[in-house]
PDB file of C-alpha atoms in Angstrom:
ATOM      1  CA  UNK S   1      71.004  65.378 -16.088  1.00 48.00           C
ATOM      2  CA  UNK S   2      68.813  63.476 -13.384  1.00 51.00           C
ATOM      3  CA  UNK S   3      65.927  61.585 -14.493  1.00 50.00           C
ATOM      4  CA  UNK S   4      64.145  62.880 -12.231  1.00 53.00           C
ATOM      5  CA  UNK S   5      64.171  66.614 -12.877  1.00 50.00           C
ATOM      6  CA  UNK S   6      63.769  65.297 -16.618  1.00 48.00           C
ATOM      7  CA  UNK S   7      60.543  63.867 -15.158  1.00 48.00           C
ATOM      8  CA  UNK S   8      59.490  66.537 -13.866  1.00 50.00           C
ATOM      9  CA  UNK S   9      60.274  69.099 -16.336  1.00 51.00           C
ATOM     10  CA  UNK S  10      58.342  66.673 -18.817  1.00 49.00           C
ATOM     11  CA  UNK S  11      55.396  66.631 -16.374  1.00 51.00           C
ATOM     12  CA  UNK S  12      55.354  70.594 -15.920  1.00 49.00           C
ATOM     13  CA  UNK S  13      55.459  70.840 -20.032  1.00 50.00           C
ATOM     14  CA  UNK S  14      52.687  68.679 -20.634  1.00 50.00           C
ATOM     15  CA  UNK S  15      50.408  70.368 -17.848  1.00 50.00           C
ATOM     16  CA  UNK S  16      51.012  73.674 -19.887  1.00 52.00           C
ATOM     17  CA  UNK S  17      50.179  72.055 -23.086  1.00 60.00           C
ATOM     18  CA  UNK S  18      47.046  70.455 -22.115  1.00 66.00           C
ATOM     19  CA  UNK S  19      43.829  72.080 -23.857  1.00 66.00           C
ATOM     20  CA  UNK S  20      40.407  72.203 -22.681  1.00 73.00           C
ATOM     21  CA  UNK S  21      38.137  70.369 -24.906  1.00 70.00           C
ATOM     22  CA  UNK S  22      36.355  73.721 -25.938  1.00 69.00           C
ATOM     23  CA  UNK S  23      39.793  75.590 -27.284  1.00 70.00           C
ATOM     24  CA  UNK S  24      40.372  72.331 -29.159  1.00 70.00           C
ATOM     25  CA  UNK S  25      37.344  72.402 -30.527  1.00 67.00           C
ATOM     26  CA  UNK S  26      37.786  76.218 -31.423  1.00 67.00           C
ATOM     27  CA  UNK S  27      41.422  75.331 -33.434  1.00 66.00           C
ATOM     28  CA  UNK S  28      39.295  73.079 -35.344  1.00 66.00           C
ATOM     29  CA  UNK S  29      36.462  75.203 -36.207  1.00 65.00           C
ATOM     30  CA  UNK S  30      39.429  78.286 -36.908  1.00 65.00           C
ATOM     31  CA  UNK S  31      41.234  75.423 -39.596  1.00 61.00           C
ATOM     32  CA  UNK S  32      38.148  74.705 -41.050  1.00 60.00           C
ATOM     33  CA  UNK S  33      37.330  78.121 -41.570  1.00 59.00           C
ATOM     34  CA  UNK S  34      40.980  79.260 -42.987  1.00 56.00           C
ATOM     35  CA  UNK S  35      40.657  75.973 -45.503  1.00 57.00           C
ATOM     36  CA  UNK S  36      37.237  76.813 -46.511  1.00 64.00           C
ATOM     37  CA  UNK S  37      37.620  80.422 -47.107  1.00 70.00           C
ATOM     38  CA  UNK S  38      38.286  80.763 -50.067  1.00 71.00           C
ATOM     39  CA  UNK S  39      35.350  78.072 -51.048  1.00 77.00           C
ATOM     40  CA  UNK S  40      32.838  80.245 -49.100  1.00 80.00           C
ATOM     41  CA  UNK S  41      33.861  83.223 -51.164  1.00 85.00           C
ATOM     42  CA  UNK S  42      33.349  81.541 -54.356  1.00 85.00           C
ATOM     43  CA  UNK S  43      29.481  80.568 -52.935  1.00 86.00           C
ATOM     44  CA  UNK S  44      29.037  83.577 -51.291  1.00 88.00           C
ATOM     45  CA  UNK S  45      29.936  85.688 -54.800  1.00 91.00           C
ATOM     46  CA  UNK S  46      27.530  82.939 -57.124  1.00 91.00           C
ATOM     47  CA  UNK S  47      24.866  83.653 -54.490  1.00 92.00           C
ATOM     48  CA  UNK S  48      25.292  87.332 -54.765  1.00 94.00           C
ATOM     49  CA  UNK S  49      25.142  86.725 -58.483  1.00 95.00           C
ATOM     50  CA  UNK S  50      21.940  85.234 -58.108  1.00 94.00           C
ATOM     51  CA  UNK S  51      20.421  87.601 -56.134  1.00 95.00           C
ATOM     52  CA  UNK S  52      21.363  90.515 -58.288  1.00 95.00           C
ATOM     53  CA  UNK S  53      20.541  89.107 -61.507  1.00 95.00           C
ATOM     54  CA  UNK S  54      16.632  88.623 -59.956  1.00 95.00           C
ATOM     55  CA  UNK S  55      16.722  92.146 -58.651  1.00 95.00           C
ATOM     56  CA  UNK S  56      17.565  92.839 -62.150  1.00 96.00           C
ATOM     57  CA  UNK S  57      15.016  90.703 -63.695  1.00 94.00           C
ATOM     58  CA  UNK S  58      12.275  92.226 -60.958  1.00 94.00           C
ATOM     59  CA  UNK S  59      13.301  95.922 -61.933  1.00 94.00           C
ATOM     60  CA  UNK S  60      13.738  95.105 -65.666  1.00 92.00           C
ATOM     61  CA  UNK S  61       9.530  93.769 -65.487  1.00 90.00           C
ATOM     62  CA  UNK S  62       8.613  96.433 -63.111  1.00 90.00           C
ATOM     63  CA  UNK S  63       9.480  99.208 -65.830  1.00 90.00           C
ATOM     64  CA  UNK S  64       8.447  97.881 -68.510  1.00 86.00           C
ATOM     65  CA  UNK S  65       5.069  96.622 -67.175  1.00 86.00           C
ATOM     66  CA  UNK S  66       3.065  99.669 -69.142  1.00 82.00           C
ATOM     67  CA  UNK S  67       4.303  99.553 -72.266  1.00 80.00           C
ATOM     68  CA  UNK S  68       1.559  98.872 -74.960  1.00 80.00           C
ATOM     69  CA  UNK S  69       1.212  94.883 -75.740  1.00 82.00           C
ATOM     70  CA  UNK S  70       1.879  93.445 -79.716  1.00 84.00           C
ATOM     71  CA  UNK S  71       0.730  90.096 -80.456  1.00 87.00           C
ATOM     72  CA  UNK S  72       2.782  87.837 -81.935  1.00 90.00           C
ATOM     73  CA  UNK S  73       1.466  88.659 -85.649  1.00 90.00           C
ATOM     74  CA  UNK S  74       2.004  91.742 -86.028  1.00 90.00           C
ATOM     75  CA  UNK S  75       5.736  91.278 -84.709  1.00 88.00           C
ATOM     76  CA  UNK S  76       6.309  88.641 -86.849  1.00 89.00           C
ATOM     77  CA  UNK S  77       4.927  90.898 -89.630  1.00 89.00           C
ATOM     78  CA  UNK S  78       7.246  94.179 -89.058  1.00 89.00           C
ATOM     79  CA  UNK S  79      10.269  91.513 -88.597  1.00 89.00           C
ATOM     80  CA  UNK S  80       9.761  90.204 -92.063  1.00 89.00           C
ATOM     81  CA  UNK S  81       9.531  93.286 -93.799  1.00 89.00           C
ATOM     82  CA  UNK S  82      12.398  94.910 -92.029  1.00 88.00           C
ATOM     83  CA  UNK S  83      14.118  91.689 -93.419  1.00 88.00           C
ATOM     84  CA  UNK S  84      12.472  91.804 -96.734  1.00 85.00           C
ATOM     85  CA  UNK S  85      10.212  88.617 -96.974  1.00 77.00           C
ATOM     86  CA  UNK S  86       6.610  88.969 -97.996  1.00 70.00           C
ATOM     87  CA  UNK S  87       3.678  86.755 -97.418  1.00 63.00           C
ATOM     88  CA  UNK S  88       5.338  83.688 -95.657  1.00 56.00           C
TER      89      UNK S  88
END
């Protein structure tokens, strides 16, 4: 083989290859995204988590905003008779 068509056929290779600064840029950000994937799962299910177990605490107050109020006393008095201790 000629050096020179080895030359060239290097030359016409590496013009093909070339990438624009903006698809480089893209392969990175698409690796980053494949590597962190399953990390921004993980966050994005604790998150959801979160947000549910508020919703839950929200709806949980909401309902039971009307029932009728004890004070501590008188709980503390039906939990030691339903326990059996008198006069503490």
């Amino acid at each position: 083989m000629d050096f020179s068509i080895y030359l060239c056929r290097v030359k016409m290779t590496s013009k093909h290859k070339k990438r624009t600064m903006k698809q480089s840029a893209e392969i990175e950000y698409e690796k980053e995204e494949t590597i962190e994937t399953a990390n921004g799962l993980r966050s994005a299910w604790y998150k959801l988590r979160e947000r549910l177990e508020d919703w839950y605490d929200l709806l949980y107050i909401w309902w039971y905003r009307n029932e009728p109020k004890r004070s501590f006393d008188e709980f503390m008095e039906e939990e030691n008779k339903r326990r059996g201790i008198e006069h503490v």
